């Protein structure tokens, strides 16, 4: 579990693929920017991903669809564009708080 919410942390998210056994990643309410790393798709044990209220831009990486264990995804209140990647809306039992109208 990694929760560092509401700490005004800045920078880009990189090098997180080594945390393959992480189940909860909550980085909401910070000042992270750049694109959401496609490395997140390598975190196969991830059940909860909260990146809301940051400054992420670009599109959601299609690698998010690889997170078969994902139960909750929160990406709202960023500067993301585009539509949900194919396969993301098919994740079983996932609460998706982003681009829901695309599903």
Tab-separated table of N, CA and C in Angstrom:
chain	number	residue	atom	x	y	z
A	1	UNK	N	0.852	-1.171	0.000
A	1	UNK	CA	0.000	0.000	0.000
A	1	UNK	C	0.894	1.228	0.000
A	2	UNK	N	0.591	2.178	-0.885
A	2	UNK	CA	1.316	3.445	-0.934
A	2	UNK	C	0.294	4.568	-1.028
A	3	UNK	N	0.190	5.329	0.052
A	3	UNK	CA	-0.742	6.457	0.100
A	3	UNK	C	0.048	7.713	0.462
A	4	UNK	N	0.139	8.618	-0.489
A	4	UNK	CA	0.787	9.909	-0.245
A	4	UNK	C	-0.112	11.008	-0.808
A	5	UNK	N	-1.308	11.048	-0.332
A	5	UNK	CA	-2.306	11.997	-0.809
A	5	UNK	C	-2.170	13.339	-0.111
A	6	UNK	N	-2.528	14.398	-0.858
A	6	UNK	CA	-2.617	15.751	-0.310
A	6	UNK	C	-1.328	16.226	0.345
A	7	UNK	N	-0.221	16.061	-0.371
A	7	UNK	CA	1.078	16.470	0.157
A	7	UNK	C	1.800	17.487	-0.711
A	8	UNK	N	1.144	17.999	-1.733
A	8	UNK	CA	1.759	18.972	-2.657
A	8	UNK	C	3.025	18.438	-3.323
A	9	UNK	N	3.097	17.122	-3.524
A	9	UNK	CA	4.240	16.523	-4.219
A	9	UNK	C	4.185	16.928	-5.689
A	10	UNK	N	5.353	17.116	-6.308
A	10	UNK	CA	5.411	17.539	-7.698
A	10	UNK	C	6.280	16.590	-8.508
A	11	UNK	N	6.267	16.782	-9.807
A	11	UNK	CA	7.107	15.993	-10.704
A	11	UNK	C	6.298	15.024	-11.524
A	12	UNK	N	7.020	14.195	-12.253
A	12	UNK	CA	6.389	13.163	-13.068
A	12	UNK	C	6.509	11.828	-12.362
A	13	UNK	N	5.572	10.939	-12.650
A	13	UNK	CA	5.596	9.597	-12.064
A	13	UNK	C	6.379	8.695	-13.008
A	14	UNK	N	7.509	8.184	-12.549
A	14	UNK	CA	8.341	7.289	-13.352
A	14	UNK	C	8.922	6.207	-12.463
A	15	UNK	N	9.318	5.120	-13.075
A	15	UNK	CA	10.001	4.056	-12.351
A	15	UNK	C	9.144	3.319	-11.343
A	16	UNK	N	7.855	3.199	-11.614
A	16	UNK	CA	6.988	2.531	-10.642
A	16	UNK	C	6.740	1.065	-10.979
A	17	UNK	N	7.223	0.603	-12.110
A	17	UNK	CA	6.953	-0.767	-12.542
A	17	UNK	C	7.535	-1.804	-11.585
A	18	UNK	N	8.544	-1.426	-10.817
A	18	UNK	CA	9.157	-2.382	-9.900
A	18	UNK	C	8.248	-2.707	-8.717
A	19	UNK	N	7.185	-1.949	-8.514
A	19	UNK	CA	6.253	-2.204	-7.411
A	19	UNK	C	5.126	-3.129	-7.873
A	20	UNK	N	5.492	-4.255	-8.428
A	20	UNK	CA	4.517	-5.164	-9.044
A	20	UNK	C	3.504	-5.747	-8.066
A	21	UNK	N	3.845	-5.844	-6.791
A	21	UNK	CA	2.940	-6.438	-5.810
A	21	UNK	C	2.067	-5.422	-5.085
A	22	UNK	N	2.196	-4.156	-5.444
A	22	UNK	CA	1.422	-3.103	-4.802
A	22	UNK	C	-0.055	-3.251	-5.158
A	23	UNK	N	-0.925	-3.193	-4.159
A	23	UNK	CA	-2.359	-3.326	-4.378
A	23	UNK	C	-3.081	-1.987	-4.336
A	24	UNK	N	-2.539	-1.029	-3.602
A	24	UNK	CA	-3.175	0.275	-3.456
A	24	UNK	C	-2.156	1.364	-3.755
A	25	UNK	N	-2.486	2.222	-4.713
A	25	UNK	CA	-1.645	3.368	-5.039
A	25	UNK	C	-2.530	4.605	-5.040
A	26	UNK	N	-2.331	5.469	-4.050
A	26	UNK	CA	-3.141	6.670	-3.906
A	26	UNK	C	-2.220	7.886	-3.861
A	27	UNK	N	-2.225	8.648	-4.952
A	27	UNK	CA	-1.381	9.832	-5.081
A	27	UNK	C	-2.230	11.074	-5.311
A	28	UNK	N	-3.494	11.022	-4.939
A	28	UNK	CA	-4.411	12.118	-5.230
A	28	UNK	C	-4.089	13.378	-4.430
A	29	UNK	N	-4.521	14.511	-4.989
A	29	UNK	CA	-4.380	15.775	-4.284
A	29	UNK	C	-2.958	16.290	-4.199
A	30	UNK	N	-2.149	15.991	-5.204
A	30	UNK	CA	-0.782	16.496	-5.253
A	30	UNK	C	-0.638	17.387	-6.480
A	31	UNK	N	0.574	17.582	-6.941
A	31	UNK	CA	0.814	18.420	-8.109
A	31	UNK	C	1.637	17.677	-9.154
A	32	UNK	N	1.404	16.368	-9.254
A	32	UNK	CA	2.099	15.581	-10.268
A	32	UNK	C	1.651	16.043	-11.651
A	33	UNK	N	2.545	15.947	-12.624
A	33	UNK	CA	2.221	16.400	-13.975
A	33	UNK	C	2.833	15.455	-14.989
A	34	UNK	N	2.639	15.780	-16.249
A	34	UNK	CA	3.110	14.909	-17.328
A	34	UNK	C	2.056	13.877	-17.653
A	35	UNK	N	2.451	12.888	-18.417
A	35	UNK	CA	1.510	11.833	-18.782
A	35	UNK	C	1.493	10.751	-17.707
A	36	UNK	N	0.431	9.982	-17.694
A	36	UNK	CA	0.368	8.822	-16.795
A	36	UNK	C	1.217	7.731	-17.428
A	37	UNK	N	2.194	7.264	-16.699
A	37	UNK	CA	3.153	6.305	-17.222
A	37	UNK	C	2.489	4.989	-17.618
A	38	UNK	N	2.867	4.479	-18.794
A	38	UNK	CA	2.332	3.179	-19.214
A	38	UNK	C	2.862	2.059	-18.334
A	39	UNK	N	3.892	2.336	-17.532
A	39	UNK	CA	4.422	1.352	-16.588
A	39	UNK	C	3.369	0.887	-15.590
A	40	UNK	N	2.360	1.700	-15.362
A	40	UNK	CA	1.299	1.327	-14.419
A	40	UNK	C	0.660	0.009	-14.849
A	41	UNK	N	0.616	-0.248	-16.137
A	41	UNK	CA	0.051	-1.496	-16.648
A	41	UNK	C	0.812	-2.736	-16.208
A	42	UNK	N	2.039	-2.567	-15.730
A	42	UNK	CA	2.838	-3.695	-15.252
A	42	UNK	C	2.523	-4.044	-13.801
A	43	UNK	N	1.755	-3.222	-13.138
A	43	UNK	CA	1.426	-3.425	-11.722
A	43	UNK	C	0.190	-4.319	-11.618
A	44	UNK	N	0.368	-5.578	-11.942
A	44	UNK	CA	-0.733	-6.529	-12.090
A	44	UNK	C	-1.546	-6.773	-10.823
A	45	UNK	N	-1.001	-6.468	-9.649
A	45	UNK	CA	-1.727	-6.691	-8.396
A	45	UNK	C	-2.568	-5.503	-7.970
A	46	UNK	N	-2.486	-4.410	-8.711
A	46	UNK	CA	-3.154	-3.171	-8.333
A	46	UNK	C	-4.672	-3.332	-8.317
A	47	UNK	N	-5.268	-3.004	-7.164
A	47	UNK	CA	-6.716	-3.068	-7.014
A	47	UNK	C	-7.339	-1.677	-6.928
A	48	UNK	N	-6.570	-0.715	-6.450
A	48	UNK	CA	-7.081	0.645	-6.243
A	48	UNK	C	-6.039	1.624	-6.755
A	49	UNK	N	-6.433	2.478	-7.691
A	49	UNK	CA	-5.545	3.485	-8.257
A	49	UNK	C	-6.240	4.831	-8.217
A	50	UNK	N	-5.689	5.747	-7.431
A	50	UNK	CA	-6.273	7.072	-7.297
A	50	UNK	C	-5.224	8.117	-7.651
A	51	UNK	N	-5.399	8.744	-8.813
A	51	UNK	CA	-4.503	9.807	-9.273
A	51	UNK	C	-5.268	11.113	-9.459
A	52	UNK	N	-6.441	11.216	-8.889
A	52	UNK	CA	-7.275	12.397	-9.108
A	52	UNK	C	-6.661	13.633	-8.456
A	53	UNK	N	-7.114	14.799	-8.920
A	53	UNK	CA	-6.689	16.105	-8.412
A	53	UNK	C	-5.179	16.304	-8.500
A	54	UNK	N	-4.632	16.086	-9.700
A	54	UNK	CA	-3.244	16.381	-10.024
A	54	UNK	C	-3.247	17.199	-11.309
A	55	UNK	N	-2.164	17.153	-12.051
A	55	UNK	CA	-2.069	17.894	-13.312
A	55	UNK	C	-1.620	16.978	-14.449
A	56	UNK	N	-2.061	15.725	-14.432
A	56	UNK	CA	-1.706	14.806	-15.504
A	56	UNK	C	-2.356	15.264	-16.803
A	57	UNK	N	-1.636	15.097	-17.902
A	57	UNK	CA	-2.146	15.515	-19.205
A	57	UNK	C	-1.967	14.383	-20.212
A	58	UNK	N	-2.455	14.620	-21.410
A	58	UNK	CA	-2.378	13.594	-22.448
A	58	UNK	C	-3.550	12.644	-22.343
A	59	UNK	N	-3.386	11.479	-22.909
A	59	UNK	CA	-4.449	10.479	-22.880
A	59	UNK	C	-4.150	9.416	-21.835
A	60	UNK	N	-5.173	8.667	-21.483
A	60	UNK	CA	-4.966	7.559	-20.555
A	60	UNK	C	-4.216	6.463	-21.296
A	61	UNK	N	-3.180	5.891	-20.677
A	61	UNK	CA	-2.438	4.835	-21.369
A	61	UNK	C	-3.290	3.581	-21.556
A	62	UNK	N	-3.185	2.987	-22.735
A	62	UNK	CA	-3.962	1.771	-22.997
A	62	UNK	C	-3.553	0.638	-22.070
A	63	UNK	N	-2.377	0.751	-21.478
A	63	UNK	CA	-1.888	-0.280	-20.561
A	63	UNK	C	-2.729	-0.383	-19.285
A	64	UNK	N	-3.555	0.610	-18.999
A	64	UNK	CA	-4.462	0.509	-17.853
A	64	UNK	C	-5.403	-0.684	-18.009
A	65	UNK	N	-5.668	-1.064	-19.236
A	65	UNK	CA	-6.555	-2.201	-19.501
A	65	UNK	C	-5.951	-3.525	-19.042
A	66	UNK	N	-4.660	-3.552	-18.776
A	66	UNK	CA	-3.989	-4.776	-18.313
A	66	UNK	C	-4.212	-5.046	-16.829
A	67	UNK	N	-4.776	-4.080	-16.125
A	67	UNK	CA	-4.944	-4.206	-14.676
A	67	UNK	C	-6.185	-5.025	-14.351
A	68	UNK	N	-6.092	-6.311	-14.544
A	68	UNK	CA	-7.228	-7.211	-14.370
A	68	UNK	C	-7.768	-7.305	-12.963
A	69	UNK	N	-6.971	-6.945	-11.954
A	69	UNK	CA	-7.413	-6.998	-10.557
A	69	UNK	C	-8.033	-5.678	-10.102
A	70	UNK	N	-7.996	-4.656	-10.961
A	70	UNK	CA	-8.427	-3.312	-10.582
A	70	UNK	C	-9.893	-3.283	-10.172
A	71	UNK	N	-10.155	-2.719	-9.004
A	71	UNK	CA	-11.517	-2.571	-8.500
A	71	UNK	C	-11.976	-1.121	-8.534
A	72	UNK	N	-11.026	-0.196	-8.430
A	72	UNK	CA	-11.409	1.211	-8.425
A	72	UNK	C	-10.324	2.048	-9.087
A	73	UNK	N	-10.769	2.929	-9.987
A	73	UNK	CA	-9.868	3.816	-10.721
A	73	UNK	C	-10.412	5.230	-10.640
A	74	UNK	N	-9.598	6.141	-10.134
A	74	UNK	CA	-10.005	7.548	-10.007
A	74	UNK	C	-8.956	8.423	-10.678
A	75	UNK	N	-9.362	9.048	-11.782
A	75	UNK	CA	-8.466	9.919	-12.534
A	75	UNK	C	-9.070	11.293	-12.778
A	76	UNK	N	-10.207	11.576	-12.182
A	76	UNK	CA	-10.882	12.846	-12.442
A	76	UNK	C	-10.086	14.031	-11.898
A	77	UNK	N	-10.424	15.190	-12.391
A	77	UNK	CA	-9.809	16.454	-11.997
A	77	UNK	C	-8.322	16.513	-12.358
A	78	UNK	N	-8.022	16.090	-13.583
A	78	UNK	CA	-6.709	16.229	-14.198
A	78	UNK	C	-6.914	16.942	-15.532
A	79	UNK	N	-5.909	16.986	-16.346
A	79	UNK	CA	-6.003	17.616	-17.660
A	79	UNK	C	-5.941	16.568	-18.768
A	80	UNK	N	-6.579	15.430	-18.543
A	80	UNK	CA	-6.555	14.337	-19.508
A	80	UNK	C	-7.497	14.623	-20.674
A	81	UNK	N	-7.168	14.076	-21.815
A	81	UNK	CA	-7.999	14.255	-23.002
A	81	UNK	C	-8.220	12.898	-23.664
A	82	UNK	N	-9.095	12.883	-24.645
A	82	UNK	CA	-9.354	11.650	-25.373
A	82	UNK	C	-10.417	10.807	-24.695
A	83	UNK	N	-10.447	9.552	-25.077
A	83	UNK	CA	-11.445	8.616	-24.556
A	83	UNK	C	-10.762	7.503	-23.779
A	84	UNK	N	-11.562	6.760	-23.063
A	84	UNK	CA	-11.031	5.616	-22.315
A	84	UNK	C	-10.449	4.606	-23.295
A	85	UNK	N	-9.295	4.025	-22.971
A	85	UNK	CA	-8.699	3.050	-23.886
A	85	UNK	C	-9.561	1.794	-24.013
A	86	UNK	N	-9.525	1.159	-25.186
A	86	UNK	CA	-10.287	-0.078	-25.375
A	86	UNK	C	-9.901	-1.104	-24.300
A	87	UNK	N	-10.885	-1.752	-23.774
A	87	UNK	CA	-10.641	-2.768	-22.759
A	87	UNK	C	-10.795	-2.265	-21.336
A	88	UNK	N	-10.605	-0.984	-21.106
A	88	UNK	CA	-10.710	-0.454	-19.746
A	88	UNK	C	-12.134	-0.593	-19.221
A	89	UNK	N	-13.097	-0.326	-20.064
A	89	UNK	CA	-14.491	-0.405	-19.641
A	89	UNK	C	-14.942	-1.843	-19.399
A	90	UNK	N	-14.160	-2.795	-19.847
A	90	UNK	CA	-14.514	-4.205	-19.672
A	90	UNK	C	-13.945	-4.812	-18.402
A	91	UNK	N	-13.189	-4.019	-17.628
A	91	UNK	CA	-12.623	-4.567	-16.403
A	91	UNK	C	-13.753	-4.973	-15.469
A	92	UNK	N	-13.687	-6.182	-15.016
A	92	UNK	CA	-14.738	-6.747	-14.189
A	92	UNK	C	-14.736	-6.095	-12.809
A	93	UNK	N	-15.888	-5.707	-12.322
A	93	UNK	CA	-16.078	-5.156	-10.985
A	93	UNK	C	-15.345	-3.846	-10.723
A	94	UNK	N	-14.959	-3.133	-11.745
A	94	UNK	CA	-14.205	-1.894	-11.529
A	94	UNK	C	-15.133	-0.687	-11.449
A	95	UNK	N	-14.894	0.149	-10.453
A	95	UNK	CA	-15.562	1.431	-10.356
A	95	UNK	C	-14.654	2.430	-11.051
A	96	UNK	N	-15.114	2.967	-12.167
A	96	UNK	CA	-14.296	3.869	-12.961
A	96	UNK	C	-14.832	5.287	-12.816
A	97	UNK	N	-14.070	6.138	-12.162
A	97	UNK	CA	-14.497	7.509	-11.945
A	97	UNK	C	-13.789	8.439	-12.925
A	98	UNK	N	-13.835	8.079	-14.198
A	98	UNK	CA	-13.238	8.894	-15.245
A	98	UNK	C	-13.780	8.446	-16.586
A	99	UNK	N	-14.079	9.349	-17.430
A	99	UNK	CA	-14.546	9.036	-18.776
A	99	UNK	C	-15.648	7.983	-18.789
A	100	UNK	N	-16.477	7.948	-17.751
A	100	UNK	CA	-17.493	6.905	-17.663
A	100	UNK	C	-18.455	6.975	-18.838
A	101	UNK	N	-18.649	8.159	-19.383
A	101	UNK	CA	-19.568	8.269	-20.503
A	101	UNK	C	-19.011	7.582	-21.757
A	102	UNK	N	-17.711	7.295	-21.755
A	102	UNK	CA	-17.100	6.601	-22.893
A	102	UNK	C	-17.301	5.091	-22.804
A	103	UNK	N	-17.735	4.603	-21.677
A	103	UNK	CA	-17.857	3.143	-21.488
A	103	UNK	C	-19.215	2.656	-21.971
